[in-house]
Amino acid sequence: MRRHFSGPLPAPLPLACLTFTLLAAAPLTPALAAETAAETAALTNGATSADAGQESPTSVGTGAHDRGGEILVTARRRQESSQSVPLAISVVGGEHLDSTGAFNVGRLQQLTPTLQFYSSNPRNTAVNIRGLGVPFGLTNDGIEQGVGIYIDDVYNARVASATFDFLDVAQIEVLRGPQGTLYGKNTTAGAINITTNQPTFDFQGKAEVSIGNYNFKQAKVAVSGPLSDTVAIRLAASTTDRRGTIYNVTTSQWIQSQDNIGLRGQLLWKPADALSITLAGDYSTQDANCCGSVYVGYGPTQRAANRQFPALAAALGYTPVSTNPFDRLTDLDTPLRAKNKIGGASVRVKWDLGPGTLTSISAWRFWDWDPSNDRDFTGLPIVALSQNPSQQDQYTQELRYNYSGKHFDFVVGAFGFYQRIDTQGTESQGSAASRWNINPGTNAQVPPGSSGCGPTASNKLACDPAVLDGLVAYNTQYLKNTSAALFGQLSWHVTPELTVQPGVRLNYDKKEGYYQRRVFDGQGDELLLGQSSYTPTQTAQLAIYTPQEISPEFSDWNFSYDFNVSYKVAPDVLVYATYAKSFKSGGINQNGVPVDSANNPILAAQTVKPESVHNYEAGIKTQFWDRRATFNLSIFRTDVGNYQANVSNGQYGVLRGYLANAQKVRSQGVEWDFSVRPSERFNAYVNGSYTDATYRKFTDAPCPPELSGGTVATGTQTPGAAGTPNSLSPANCDISGQRLPGVSKWTLSFGFEANTPVTLLKQEGEVYFGYDGSYRSNFSSNPSPSAYTWVDGYSLSNFRLGFRTDNGFDIYGWVRNAFDQNYFDQLFVGPSNTGLIAGLPGDPRTWGGTIRYNF
């Protein structure tokens, strides 16, 4: 039986009211945008044109075209038309990002259907493609990303960078499938290749201001121009501020706010036509009142009835502030904090050397994370503090040589990577922790108004707040991550129509970690293992936080390769097929490992095996109707062995989650992109995907909450029925054949823009009206699919209405989630198998206006 927790949908807006809303406040952008050929050349080689960096409307997705022109991409580390690249790629231009309000990767997923983005806070962020990338759940620093994020050729190791605002972006390419033979860091699921606008030798700039409901305020500015005949500079800044969408009645504050600032500077030196050197630096900060959750509901587990959420809440006199999550009310009692800083510097050297181009990218990145979370998801003082501040430094060096010729193109490169992460964690229990976590010894349902600590309570520890109040664990950990690789790809044009493209990669990875947990009681006395005996109080405390110290290590060599064949059936019809044998490096458990019955760490769980990836893909790319229309189709299948999965024992103690290998996973499906521009007055697009991503073999997975919480069945004992209190629980579950978390089978993005020339206030220009919509079917929001955590499918609609002129002036109104759809970004299972379900509602309807000027 599936249980869904979703509030009632509002009645449809009356047509007249909707029409007025659209006219007064419709959402962002000209349709889909990408750079023209001249603009993209300027972006990647050092701009010399006054038009460099200016954007014009076009469509989104593979083969998006600019009024019959081409979109140039650098997916294969050289400039070429997206339609000639034999791989699945979606292209989104900077103007379309701005206009649709897609100012970070989270909003980008509404435009690119096979991209999935989940974030409960910046650190716990996942970016996946085709359902693959990183495990769904709490972040573990000890594994690699499966989706690489590159900004101006610089690899960003932290997914946290995906939560920041896009800053002065020219174009984004979303590459689907393994990319290890062309990109510095090996990526098994795909890559997000972000290109920013580059310095120009002609003065130009742009400025933009937006305001909206929820006190939304956003400003962006970028200026570029020459300092001399050989030196040009570009400076950009952005700021985003918005009141939160959830009200915390405990603190009288709005949470889930936005408070972002971004700065970027670039200096281009061209001492000769064949040589360009770009020095870039950036800094971004977030200081939001974030990140929290709301009460969604209760789903029975197999725990004793008096140990489940309704009885525990009654015993502690607790009632959620609202049982309708879309009232957007919470009562979290732990102060929330999500301070996030990221930045760095890079030097890119491009030198036309001989028949090709030598490129060197040297970069340093840093990341500083300062959080505070409420991990019990309630207004009760159970988990009083949960925070794991982290600091990262990352150094990368990439060197590659590109050659393009009549019969051969090739790229050869080398990549070096070093990362150091230091984390200092603090977790502590509050005054309600004893009653919540310790069984008072009765299986009777707690009557209203009763604490459960009467004469029937055989375990008085549950009735003594001092047993766990003030219990604290200090976690110290570090990670040293080193990687080096040689890679290359050859394109052999056997005939003008037939191209054969093999690629290879040799990779070495080494990870060294350290994890220490020290535990102190409320009086400040340290709890140590190895004693001959423990008091009942100490035993109860050690069940919550167990001291641990491990030093996991992993190192390995890996060889991977791919092979692609493409054939031009006609000048505007390309067919291709690809096989790739790839891998994701092995990992280490940085957040602790499970313990045995004597509380000793199970050292075999310190490391996880590398993923072995086999990817098969075939596709067709077409343009027709005098290139007014583009249709691209791809089919794919990816088999993953030793899939790196997040698992959890469901308890507060020991650890919240750790990594383990699932035996086999498969993702397969179909993707398509269609765009049409019959004239300069209208364009439209429909992009979509069907993704079947499942565990093919995972026989010892953690059980979902409805099959957890009871005494573990042993020997010939038979586990109880799902969701039956006081039942025996299986030690683990076989979830083979079930869907991977976070993956919708069907996803769509669609939209159009129409315009008409007008003269307004003596200015020649055009009035335009645009629509961008997206749809995704239901998905699981728990690593092991649970009846309680399926997120219902939903559709979002964004509108915009505006006026723009040929001289760069643009003013428009916008409304996003126009029909105020109630939906969840994620659902969370509360700890300790109490059946509590919490959630993160998606944004409600927002509206506002934007003024932009390019000069």
JSON list of N, CA, C and O in Angstrom, two decimals, residues 28-35 55-61 64 91-103 108 110-112 166 169-170 220 683 685 687 749-753 771-773 798 800 812 852:
[
{"chain": "A", "resi": 28, "resn": "LEU", "atom": "N", "xyz": [10.39, 35.13, -16.88]},
{"chain": "A", "resi": 28, "resn": "LEU", "atom": "CA", "xyz": [11.60, 35.54, -17.56]},
{"chain": "A", "resi": 28, "resn": "LEU", "atom": "C", "xyz": [11.83, 34.99, -18.96]},
{"chain": "A", "resi": 28, "resn": "LEU", "atom": "O", "xyz": [11.67, 33.85, -19.19]},
{"chain": "A", "resi": 29, "resn": "THR", "atom": "N", "xyz": [12.44, 35.57, -19.79]},
{"chain": "A", "resi": 29, "resn": "THR", "atom": "CA", "xyz": [13.30, 35.49, -20.97]},
{"chain": "A", "resi": 29, "resn": "THR", "atom": "C", "xyz": [12.73, 35.33, -22.35]},
{"chain": "A", "resi": 29, "resn": "THR", "atom": "O", "xyz": [11.75, 34.70, -22.56]},
{"chain": "A", "resi": 30, "resn": "PRO", "atom": "N", "xyz": [13.55, 35.81, -23.27]},
{"chain": "A", "resi": 30, "resn": "PRO", "atom": "CA", "xyz": [13.32, 35.42, -24.63]},
{"chain": "A", "resi": 30, "resn": "PRO", "atom": "C", "xyz": [13.50, 33.92, -24.66]},
{"chain": "A", "resi": 30, "resn": "PRO", "atom": "O", "xyz": [14.11, 33.37, -23.79]},
{"chain": "A", "resi": 31, "resn": "ALA", "atom": "N", "xyz": [13.02, 33.30, -25.67]},
{"chain": "A", "resi": 31, "resn": "ALA", "atom": "CA", "xyz": [13.01, 31.84, -25.66]},
{"chain": "A", "resi": 31, "resn": "ALA", "atom": "C", "xyz": [14.36, 31.30, -25.32]},
{"chain": "A", "resi": 31, "resn": "ALA", "atom": "O", "xyz": [14.91, 31.61, -24.32]},
{"chain": "A", "resi": 32, "resn": "LEU", "atom": "N", "xyz": [14.90, 30.49, -26.14]},
{"chain": "A", "resi": 32, "resn": "LEU", "atom": "CA", "xyz": [16.06, 29.74, -25.77]},
{"chain": "A", "resi": 32, "resn": "LEU", "atom": "C", "xyz": [17.23, 30.44, -26.42]},
{"chain": "A", "resi": 32, "resn": "LEU", "atom": "O", "xyz": [17.11, 30.92, -27.50]},
{"chain": "A", "resi": 33, "resn": "ALA", "atom": "N", "xyz": [18.38, 30.51, -25.70]},
{"chain": "A", "resi": 33, "resn": "ALA", "atom": "CA", "xyz": [19.43, 31.33, -26.24]},
{"chain": "A", "resi": 33, "resn": "ALA", "atom": "C", "xyz": [20.75, 30.63, -26.28]},
{"chain": "A", "resi": 33, "resn": "ALA", "atom": "O", "xyz": [21.05, 29.85, -25.45]},
{"chain": "A", "resi": 34, "resn": "ALA", "atom": "N", "xyz": [21.54, 30.93, -27.30]},
{"chain": "A", "resi": 34, "resn": "ALA", "atom": "CA", "xyz": [22.90, 30.43, -27.40]},
{"chain": "A", "resi": 34, "resn": "ALA", "atom": "C", "xyz": [23.66, 31.39, -28.26]},
{"chain": "A", "resi": 34, "resn": "ALA", "atom": "O", "xyz": [23.09, 32.23, -28.92]},
{"chain": "A", "resi": 35, "resn": "GLU", "atom": "N", "xyz": [24.97, 31.27, -28.25]},
{"chain": "A", "resi": 35, "resn": "GLU", "atom": "CA", "xyz": [25.78, 32.22, -28.98]},
{"chain": "A", "resi": 35, "resn": "GLU", "atom": "C", "xyz": [25.81, 31.89, -30.46]},
{"chain": "A", "resi": 35, "resn": "GLU", "atom": "O", "xyz": [25.75, 30.75, -30.86]},
{"chain": "A", "resi": 55, "resn": "GLU", "atom": "N", "xyz": [23.90, 37.98, -26.64]},
{"chain": "A", "resi": 55, "resn": "GLU", "atom": "CA", "xyz": [23.12, 36.78, -26.89]},
{"chain": "A", "resi": 55, "resn": "GLU", "atom": "C", "xyz": [21.89, 37.12, -27.71]},
{"chain": "A", "resi": 55, "resn": "GLU", "atom": "O", "xyz": [21.38, 38.22, -27.66]},
{"chain": "A", "resi": 56, "resn": "SER", "atom": "N", "xyz": [21.44, 36.12, -28.47]},
{"chain": "A", "resi": 56, "resn": "SER", "atom": "CA", "xyz": [20.23, 36.31, -29.25]},
{"chain": "A", "resi": 56, "resn": "SER", "atom": "C", "xyz": [19.32, 35.12, -29.06]},
{"chain": "A", "resi": 56, "resn": "SER", "atom": "O", "xyz": [19.78, 34.02, -28.77]},
{"chain": "A", "resi": 57, "resn": "PRO", "atom": "N", "xyz": [18.02, 35.31, -29.21]},
{"chain": "A", "resi": 57, "resn": "PRO", "atom": "CA", "xyz": [17.09, 34.23, -28.93]},
{"chain": "A", "resi": 57, "resn": "PRO", "atom": "C", "xyz": [17.31, 33.04, -29.85]},
{"chain": "A", "resi": 57, "resn": "PRO", "atom": "O", "xyz": [17.58, 33.18, -31.02]},
{"chain": "A", "resi": 58, "resn": "THR", "atom": "N", "xyz": [17.17, 31.86, -29.30]},
{"chain": "A", "resi": 58, "resn": "THR", "atom": "CA", "xyz": [17.20, 30.63, -30.07]},
{"chain": "A", "resi": 58, "resn": "THR", "atom": "C", "xyz": [16.54, 29.57, -29.24]},
{"chain": "A", "resi": 58, "resn": "THR", "atom": "O", "xyz": [15.86, 29.87, -28.27]},
{"chain": "A", "resi": 59, "resn": "SER", "atom": "N", "xyz": [16.71, 28.31, -29.56]},
{"chain": "A", "resi": 59, "resn": "SER", "atom": "CA", "xyz": [16.02, 27.30, -28.77]},
{"chain": "A", "resi": 59, "resn": "SER", "atom": "C", "xyz": [16.98, 26.50, -27.95]},
{"chain": "A", "resi": 59, "resn": "SER", "atom": "O", "xyz": [18.17, 26.55, -28.11]},
{"chain": "A", "resi": 60, "resn": "VAL", "atom": "N", "xyz": [16.39, 25.78, -26.98]},
{"chain": "A", "resi": 60, "resn": "VAL", "atom": "CA", "xyz": [17.18, 25.04, -26.02]},
{"chain": "A", "resi": 60, "resn": "VAL", "atom": "C", "xyz": [17.21, 23.60, -26.43]},
{"chain": "A", "resi": 60, "resn": "VAL", "atom": "O", "xyz": [16.28, 23.10, -27.00]},
{"chain": "A", "resi": 61, "resn": "GLY", "atom": "N", "xyz": [18.29, 22.94, -26.09]},
{"chain": "A", "resi": 61, "resn": "GLY", "atom": "CA", "xyz": [18.38, 21.51, -26.35]},
{"chain": "A", "resi": 61, "resn": "GLY", "atom": "C", "xyz": [19.32, 21.24, -27.48]},
{"chain": "A", "resi": 61, "resn": "GLY", "atom": "O", "xyz": [19.81, 22.11, -28.17]},
{"chain": "A", "resi": 64, "resn": "ALA", "atom": "N", "xyz": [19.72, 23.19, -30.89]},
{"chain": "A", "resi": 64, "resn": "ALA", "atom": "CA", "xyz": [19.07, 24.49, -30.83]},
{"chain": "A", "resi": 64, "resn": "ALA", "atom": "C", "xyz": [19.74, 25.40, -31.83]},
{"chain": "A", "resi": 64, "resn": "ALA", "atom": "O", "xyz": [20.94, 25.43, -31.96]},
{"chain": "A", "resi": 91, "resn": "VAL", "atom": "N", "xyz": [22.16, 22.21, -25.00]},
{"chain": "A", "resi": 91, "resn": "VAL", "atom": "CA", "xyz": [22.82, 23.51, -24.96]},
{"chain": "A", "resi": 91, "resn": "VAL", "atom": "C", "xyz": [21.81, 24.56, -24.52]},
{"chain": "A", "resi": 91, "resn": "VAL", "atom": "O", "xyz": [20.72, 24.65, -25.08]},
{"chain": "A", "resi": 92, "resn": "VAL", "atom": "N", "xyz": [22.18, 25.36, -23.51]},
{"chain": "A", "resi": 92, "resn": "VAL", "atom": "CA", "xyz": [21.32, 26.43, -23.02]},
{"chain": "A", "resi": 92, "resn": "VAL", "atom": "C", "xyz": [22.14, 27.71, -23.02]},
{"chain": "A", "resi": 92, "resn": "VAL", "atom": "O", "xyz": [23.22, 27.77, -22.43]},
{"chain": "A", "resi": 93, "resn": "GLY", "atom": "N", "xyz": [21.63, 28.74, -23.68]},
{"chain": "A", "resi": 93, "resn": "GLY", "atom": "CA", "xyz": [22.34, 30.01, -23.75]},
{"chain": "A", "resi": 93, "resn": "GLY", "atom": "C", "xyz": [22.12, 30.87, -22.52]},
{"chain": "A", "resi": 93, "resn": "GLY", "atom": "O", "xyz": [21.15, 30.70, -21.77]},
{"chain": "A", "resi": 94, "resn": "GLY", "atom": "N", "xyz": [23.04, 31.79, -22.30]},
{"chain": "A", "resi": 94, "resn": "GLY", "atom": "CA", "xyz": [22.99, 32.64, -21.13]},
{"chain": "A", "resi": 94, "resn": "GLY", "atom": "C", "xyz": [21.74, 33.49, -21.03]},
{"chain": "A", "resi": 94, "resn": "GLY", "atom": "O", "xyz": [21.19, 33.69, -19.94]},
{"chain": "A", "resi": 95, "resn": "GLU", "atom": "N", "xyz": [21.24, 34.00, -22.16]},
{"chain": "A", "resi": 95, "resn": "GLU", "atom": "CA", "xyz": [20.05, 34.84, -22.11]},
{"chain": "A", "resi": 95, "resn": "GLU", "atom": "C", "xyz": [18.83, 34.03, -21.70]},
{"chain": "A", "resi": 95, "resn": "GLU", "atom": "O", "xyz": [17.97, 34.50, -20.95]},
{"chain": "A", "resi": 96, "resn": "HIS", "atom": "N", "xyz": [18.76, 32.80, -22.18]},
{"chain": "A", "resi": 96, "resn": "HIS", "atom": "CA", "xyz": [17.63, 31.97, -21.79]},
{"chain": "A", "resi": 96, "resn": "HIS", "atom": "C", "xyz": [17.68, 31.62, -20.31]},
{"chain": "A", "resi": 96, "resn": "HIS", "atom": "O", "xyz": [16.67, 31.57, -19.62]},
{"chain": "A", "resi": 97, "resn": "LEU", "atom": "N", "xyz": [18.88, 31.38, -19.79]},
{"chain": "A", "resi": 97, "resn": "LEU", "atom": "CA", "xyz": [19.03, 31.14, -18.35]},
{"chain": "A", "resi": 97, "resn": "LEU", "atom": "C", "xyz": [18.49, 32.33, -17.56]},
{"chain": "A", "resi": 97, "resn": "LEU", "atom": "O", "xyz": [17.73, 32.18, -16.60]},
{"chain": "A", "resi": 98, "resn": "ASP", "atom": "N", "xyz": [18.89, 33.54, -17.97]},
{"chain": "A", "resi": 98, "resn": "ASP", "atom": "CA", "xyz": [18.44, 34.74, -17.27]},
{"chain": "A", "resi": 98, "resn": "ASP", "atom": "C", "xyz": [16.93, 34.89, -17.36]},
{"chain": "A", "resi": 98, "resn": "ASP", "atom": "O", "xyz": [16.25, 35.19, -16.37]},
{"chain": "A", "resi": 99, "resn": "SER", "atom": "N", "xyz": [16.42, 34.71, -18.56]},
{"chain": "A", "resi": 99, "resn": "SER", "atom": "CA", "xyz": [15.00, 35.01, -18.77]},
{"chain": "A", "resi": 99, "resn": "SER", "atom": "C", "xyz": [14.07, 34.02, -18.09]},
{"chain": "A", "resi": 99, "resn": "SER", "atom": "O", "xyz": [12.97, 34.38, -17.68]},
{"chain": "A", "resi": 100, "resn": "THR", "atom": "N", "xyz": [14.49, 32.77, -17.97]},
{"chain": "A", "resi": 100, "resn": "THR", "atom": "CA", "xyz": [13.64, 31.77, -17.32]},
{"chain": "A", "resi": 100, "resn": "THR", "atom": "C", "xyz": [13.88, 31.71, -15.83]},
{"chain": "A", "resi": 100, "resn": "THR", "atom": "O", "xyz": [13.25, 30.92, -15.12]},
{"chain": "A", "resi": 101, "resn": "GLY", "atom": "N", "xyz": [14.79, 32.53, -15.32]},
{"chain": "A", "resi": 101, "resn": "GLY", "atom": "CA", "xyz": [15.08, 32.50, -13.89]},
{"chain": "A", "resi": 101, "resn": "GLY", "atom": "C", "xyz": [15.89, 31.28, -13.48]},
{"chain": "A", "resi": 101, "resn": "GLY", "atom": "O", "xyz": [15.96, 30.94, -12.30]},
{"chain": "A", "resi": 102, "resn": "ALA", "atom": "N", "xyz": [16.55, 30.62, -14.45]},
{"chain": "A", "resi": 102, "resn": "ALA", "atom": "CA", "xyz": [17.37, 29.45, -14.15]},
{"chain": "A", "resi": 102, "resn": "ALA", "atom": "C", "xyz": [18.75, 29.94, -13.74]},
{"chain": "A", "resi": 102, "resn": "ALA", "atom": "O", "xyz": [19.72, 29.85, -14.50]},
{"chain": "A", "resi": 103, "resn": "PHE", "atom": "N", "xyz": [18.85, 30.47, -12.50]},
{"chain": "A", "resi": 103, "resn": "PHE", "atom": "CA", "xyz": [20.11, 31.08, -12.11]},
{"chain": "A", "resi": 103, "resn": "PHE", "atom": "C", "xyz": [21.02, 30.14, -11.34]},
{"chain": "A", "resi": 103, "resn": "PHE", "atom": "O", "xyz": [22.05, 30.56, -10.83]},
{"chain": "A", "resi": 108, "resn": "LEU", "atom": "N", "xyz": [18.17, 24.79, -13.60]},
{"chain": "A", "resi": 108, "resn": "LEU", "atom": "CA", "xyz": [18.54, 24.31, -14.93]},
{"chain": "A", "resi": 108, "resn": "LEU", "atom": "C", "xyz": [17.84, 22.99, -15.25]},
{"chain": "A", "resi": 108, "resn": "LEU", "atom": "O", "xyz": [17.55, 22.70, -16.41]},
{"chain": "A", "resi": 110, "resn": "GLN", "atom": "N", "xyz": [14.90, 22.17, -14.96]},
{"chain": "A", "resi": 110, "resn": "GLN", "atom": "CA", "xyz": [13.60, 22.35, -15.60]},
{"chain": "A", "resi": 110, "resn": "GLN", "atom": "C", "xyz": [13.73, 22.51, -17.11]},
{"chain": "A", "resi": 110, "resn": "GLN", "atom": "O", "xyz": [12.74, 22.37, -17.83]},
{"chain": "A", "resi": 111, "resn": "LEU", "atom": "N", "xyz": [14.95, 22.82, -17.59]},
{"chain": "A", "resi": 111, "resn": "LEU", "atom": "CA", "xyz": [15.17, 23.00, -19.03]},
{"chain": "A", "resi": 111, "resn": "LEU", "atom": "C", "xyz": [15.81, 21.79, -19.68]},
{"chain": "A", "resi": 111, "resn": "LEU", "atom": "O", "xyz": [15.74, 21.63, -20.89]},
{"chain": "A", "resi": 112, "resn": "THR", "atom": "N", "xyz": [16.49, 20.94, -18.88]},
{"chain": "A", "resi": 112, "resn": "THR", "atom": "CA", "xyz": [17.20, 19.78, -19.42]},
{"chain": "A", "resi": 112, "resn": "THR", "atom": "C", "xyz": [16.66, 18.53, -18.73]},
{"chain": "A", "resi": 112, "resn": "THR", "atom": "O", "xyz": [17.05, 18.23, -17.60]},
{"chain": "A", "resi": 166, "resn": "PHE", "atom": "N", "xyz": [24.54, 31.30, -11.21]},
{"chain": "A", "resi": 166, "resn": "PHE", "atom": "CA", "xyz": [25.34, 31.45, -12.41]},
{"chain": "A", "resi": 166, "resn": "PHE", "atom": "C", "xyz": [25.76, 32.91, -12.53]},
{"chain": "A", "resi": 166, "resn": "PHE", "atom": "O", "xyz": [24.96, 33.82, -12.31]},
{"chain": "A", "resi": 169, "resn": "VAL", "atom": "N", "xyz": [27.15, 34.08, -17.38]},
{"chain": "A", "resi": 169, "resn": "VAL", "atom": "CA", "xyz": [27.29, 32.86, -18.18]},
{"chain": "A", "resi": 169, "resn": "VAL", "atom": "C", "xyz": [26.94, 33.14, -19.64]},
{"chain": "A", "resi": 169, "resn": "VAL", "atom": "O", "xyz": [25.95, 33.81, -19.95]},
{"chain": "A", "resi": 170, "resn": "ALA", "atom": "N", "xyz": [27.77, 32.60, -20.53]},
{"chain": "A", "resi": 170, "resn": "ALA", "atom": "CA", "xyz": [27.50, 32.70, -21.96]},
{"chain": "A", "resi": 170, "resn": "ALA", "atom": "C", "xyz": [26.71, 31.49, -22.46]},
{"chain": "A", "resi": 170, "resn": "ALA", "atom": "O", "xyz": [25.77, 31.63, -23.24]},
{"chain": "A", "resi": 220, "resn": "LYS", "atom": "N", "xyz": [22.43, 42.17, -11.43]},
{"chain": "A", "resi": 220, "resn": "LYS", "atom": "CA", "xyz": [23.59, 41.63, -12.12]},
{"chain": "A", "resi": 220, "resn": "LYS", "atom": "C", "xyz": [24.22, 42.73, -12.96]},
{"chain": "A", "resi": 220, "resn": "LYS", "atom": "O", "xyz": [23.51, 43.55, -13.55]},
{"chain": "A", "resi": 683, "resn": "ASN", "atom": "N", "xyz": [9.14, 30.77, -32.03]},
{"chain": "A", "resi": 683, "resn": "ASN", "atom": "CA", "xyz": [9.94, 29.56, -31.88]},
{"chain": "A", "resi": 683, "resn": "ASN", "atom": "C", "xyz": [9.34, 28.72, -30.76]},
{"chain": "A", "resi": 683, "resn": "ASN", "atom": "O", "xyz": [8.65, 29.24, -29.87]},
{"chain": "A", "resi": 685, "resn": "TYR", "atom": "N", "xyz": [9.88, 24.63, -28.52]},
{"chain": "A", "resi": 685, "resn": "TYR", "atom": "CA", "xyz": [10.72, 23.45, -28.27]},
{"chain": "A", "resi": 685, "resn": "TYR", "atom": "C", "xyz": [9.97, 22.46, -27.39]},
{"chain": "A", "resi": 685, "resn": "TYR", "atom": "O", "xyz": [9.10, 22.83, -26.60]},
{"chain": "A", "resi": 687, "resn": "ASN", "atom": "N", "xyz": [11.47, 19.01, -25.28]},
{"chain": "A", "resi": 687, "resn": "ASN", "atom": "CA", "xyz": [12.54, 18.07, -24.96]},
{"chain": "A", "resi": 687, "resn": "ASN", "atom": "C", "xyz": [12.01, 17.08, -23.94]},
{"chain": "A", "resi": 687, "resn": "ASN", "atom": "O", "xyz": [11.20, 17.44, -23.07]},
{"chain": "A", "resi": 749, "resn": "SER", "atom": "N", "xyz": [10.41, 19.04, -20.89]},
{"chain": "A", "resi": 749, "resn": "SER", "atom": "CA", "xyz": [10.47, 20.49, -20.84]},
{"chain": "A", "resi": 749, "resn": "SER", "atom": "C", "xyz": [9.96, 21.00, -22.19]},
{"chain": "A", "resi": 749, "resn": "SER", "atom": "O", "xyz": [10.25, 20.40, -23.23]},
{"chain": "A", "resi": 750, "resn": "PHE", "atom": "N", "xyz": [9.20, 22.09, -22.16]},
{"chain": "A", "resi": 750, "resn": "PHE", "atom": "CA", "xyz": [8.54, 22.54, -23.37]},
{"chain": "A", "resi": 750, "resn": "PHE", "atom": "C", "xyz": [8.26, 24.03, -23.25]},
{"chain": "A", "resi": 750, "resn": "PHE", "atom": "O", "xyz": [8.15, 24.56, -22.14]},
{"chain": "A", "resi": 751, "resn": "GLY", "atom": "N", "xyz": [8.18, 24.68, -24.38]},
{"chain": "A", "resi": 751, "resn": "GLY", "atom": "CA", "xyz": [7.90, 26.12, -24.33]},
{"chain": "A", "resi": 751, "resn": "GLY", "atom": "C", "xyz": [7.86, 26.75, -25.70]},
{"chain": "A", "resi": 751, "resn": "GLY", "atom": "O", "xyz": [8.10, 26.10, -26.72]},
{"chain": "A", "resi": 752, "resn": "PHE", "atom": "N", "xyz": [7.56, 28.03, -25.71]},
{"chain": "A", "resi": 752, "resn": "PHE", "atom": "CA", "xyz": [7.51, 28.79, -26.96]},
{"chain": "A", "resi": 752, "resn": "PHE", "atom": "C", "xyz": [7.71, 30.25, -26.65]},
{"chain": "A", "resi": 752, "resn": "PHE", "atom": "O", "xyz": [7.60, 30.69, -25.50]},
{"chain": "A", "resi": 753, "resn": "GLU", "atom": "N", "xyz": [8.00, 31.02, -27.69]},
{"chain": "A", "resi": 753, "resn": "GLU", "atom": "CA", "xyz": [7.98, 32.47, -27.59]},
{"chain": "A", "resi": 753, "resn": "GLU", "atom": "C", "xyz": [7.48, 33.05, -28.89]},
{"chain": "A", "resi": 753, "resn": "GLU", "atom": "O", "xyz": [7.88, 32.61, -29.98]},
{"chain": "A", "resi": 771, "resn": "TYR", "atom": "N", "xyz": [6.48, 31.19, -22.82]},
{"chain": "A", "resi": 771, "resn": "TYR", "atom": "CA", "xyz": [6.05, 30.17, -21.85]},
{"chain": "A", "resi": 771, "resn": "TYR", "atom": "C", "xyz": [7.11, 29.08, -21.79]},
{"chain": "A", "resi": 771, "resn": "TYR", "atom": "O", "xyz": [7.66, 28.66, -22.82]},
{"chain": "A", "resi": 772, "resn": "ASP", "atom": "N", "xyz": [7.45, 28.66, -20.58]},
{"chain": "A", "resi": 772, "resn": "ASP", "atom": "CA", "xyz": [8.34, 27.51, -20.37]},
{"chain": "A", "resi": 772, "resn": "ASP", "atom": "C", "xyz": [7.70, 26.60, -19.33]},
{"chain": "A", "resi": 772, "resn": "ASP", "atom": "O", "xyz": [7.37, 27.04, -18.22]},
{"chain": "A", "resi": 773, "resn": "GLY", "atom": "N", "xyz": [7.53, 25.34, -19.70]},
{"chain": "A", "resi": 773, "resn": "GLY", "atom": "CA", "xyz": [6.91, 24.38, -18.79]},
{"chain": "A", "resi": 773, "resn": "GLY", "atom": "C", "xyz": [7.79, 23.17, -18.60]},
{"chain": "A", "resi": 773, "resn": "GLY", "atom": "O", "xyz": [8.70, 22.89, -19.38]},
{"chain": "A", "resi": 798, "resn": "ASN", "atom": "N", "xyz": [5.83, 28.48, -16.32]},
{"chain": "A", "resi": 798, "resn": "ASN", "atom": "CA", "xyz": [6.41, 29.82, -16.17]},
{"chain": "A", "resi": 798, "resn": "ASN", "atom": "C", "xyz": [6.02, 30.66, -17.39]},
{"chain": "A", "resi": 798, "resn": "ASN", "atom": "O", "xyz": [6.11, 30.18, -18.53]},
{"chain": "A", "resi": 800, "resn": "ARG", "atom": "N", "xyz": [6.17, 34.79, -19.26]},
{"chain": "A", "resi": 800, "resn": "ARG", "atom": "CA", "xyz": [6.83, 36.08, -19.29]},
{"chain": "A", "resi": 800, "resn": "ARG", "atom": "C", "xyz": [6.20, 36.93, -20.40]},
{"chain": "A", "resi": 800, "resn": "ARG", "atom": "O", "xyz": [5.74, 36.42, -21.42]},
{"chain": "A", "resi": 812, "resn": "TYR", "atom": "N", "xyz": [10.46, 43.20, -18.75]},
{"chain": "A", "resi": 812, "resn": "TYR", "atom": "CA", "xyz": [9.43, 42.17, -18.81]},
{"chain": "A", "resi": 812, "resn": "TYR", "atom": "C", "xyz": [8.95, 41.81, -17.41]},
{"chain": "A", "resi": 812, "resn": "TYR", "atom": "O", "xyz": [9.64, 42.01, -16.41]},
{"chain": "A", "resi": 852, "resn": "ARG", "atom": "N", "xyz": [16.55, 45.00, -18.08]},
{"chain": "A", "resi": 852, "resn": "ARG", "atom": "CA", "xyz": [17.90, 44.63, -18.50]},
{"chain": "A", "resi": 852, "resn": "ARG", "atom": "C", "xyz": [18.35, 45.58, -19.60]},
{"chain": "A", "resi": 852, "resn": "ARG", "atom": "O", "xyz": [17.55, 45.99, -20.46]}
]
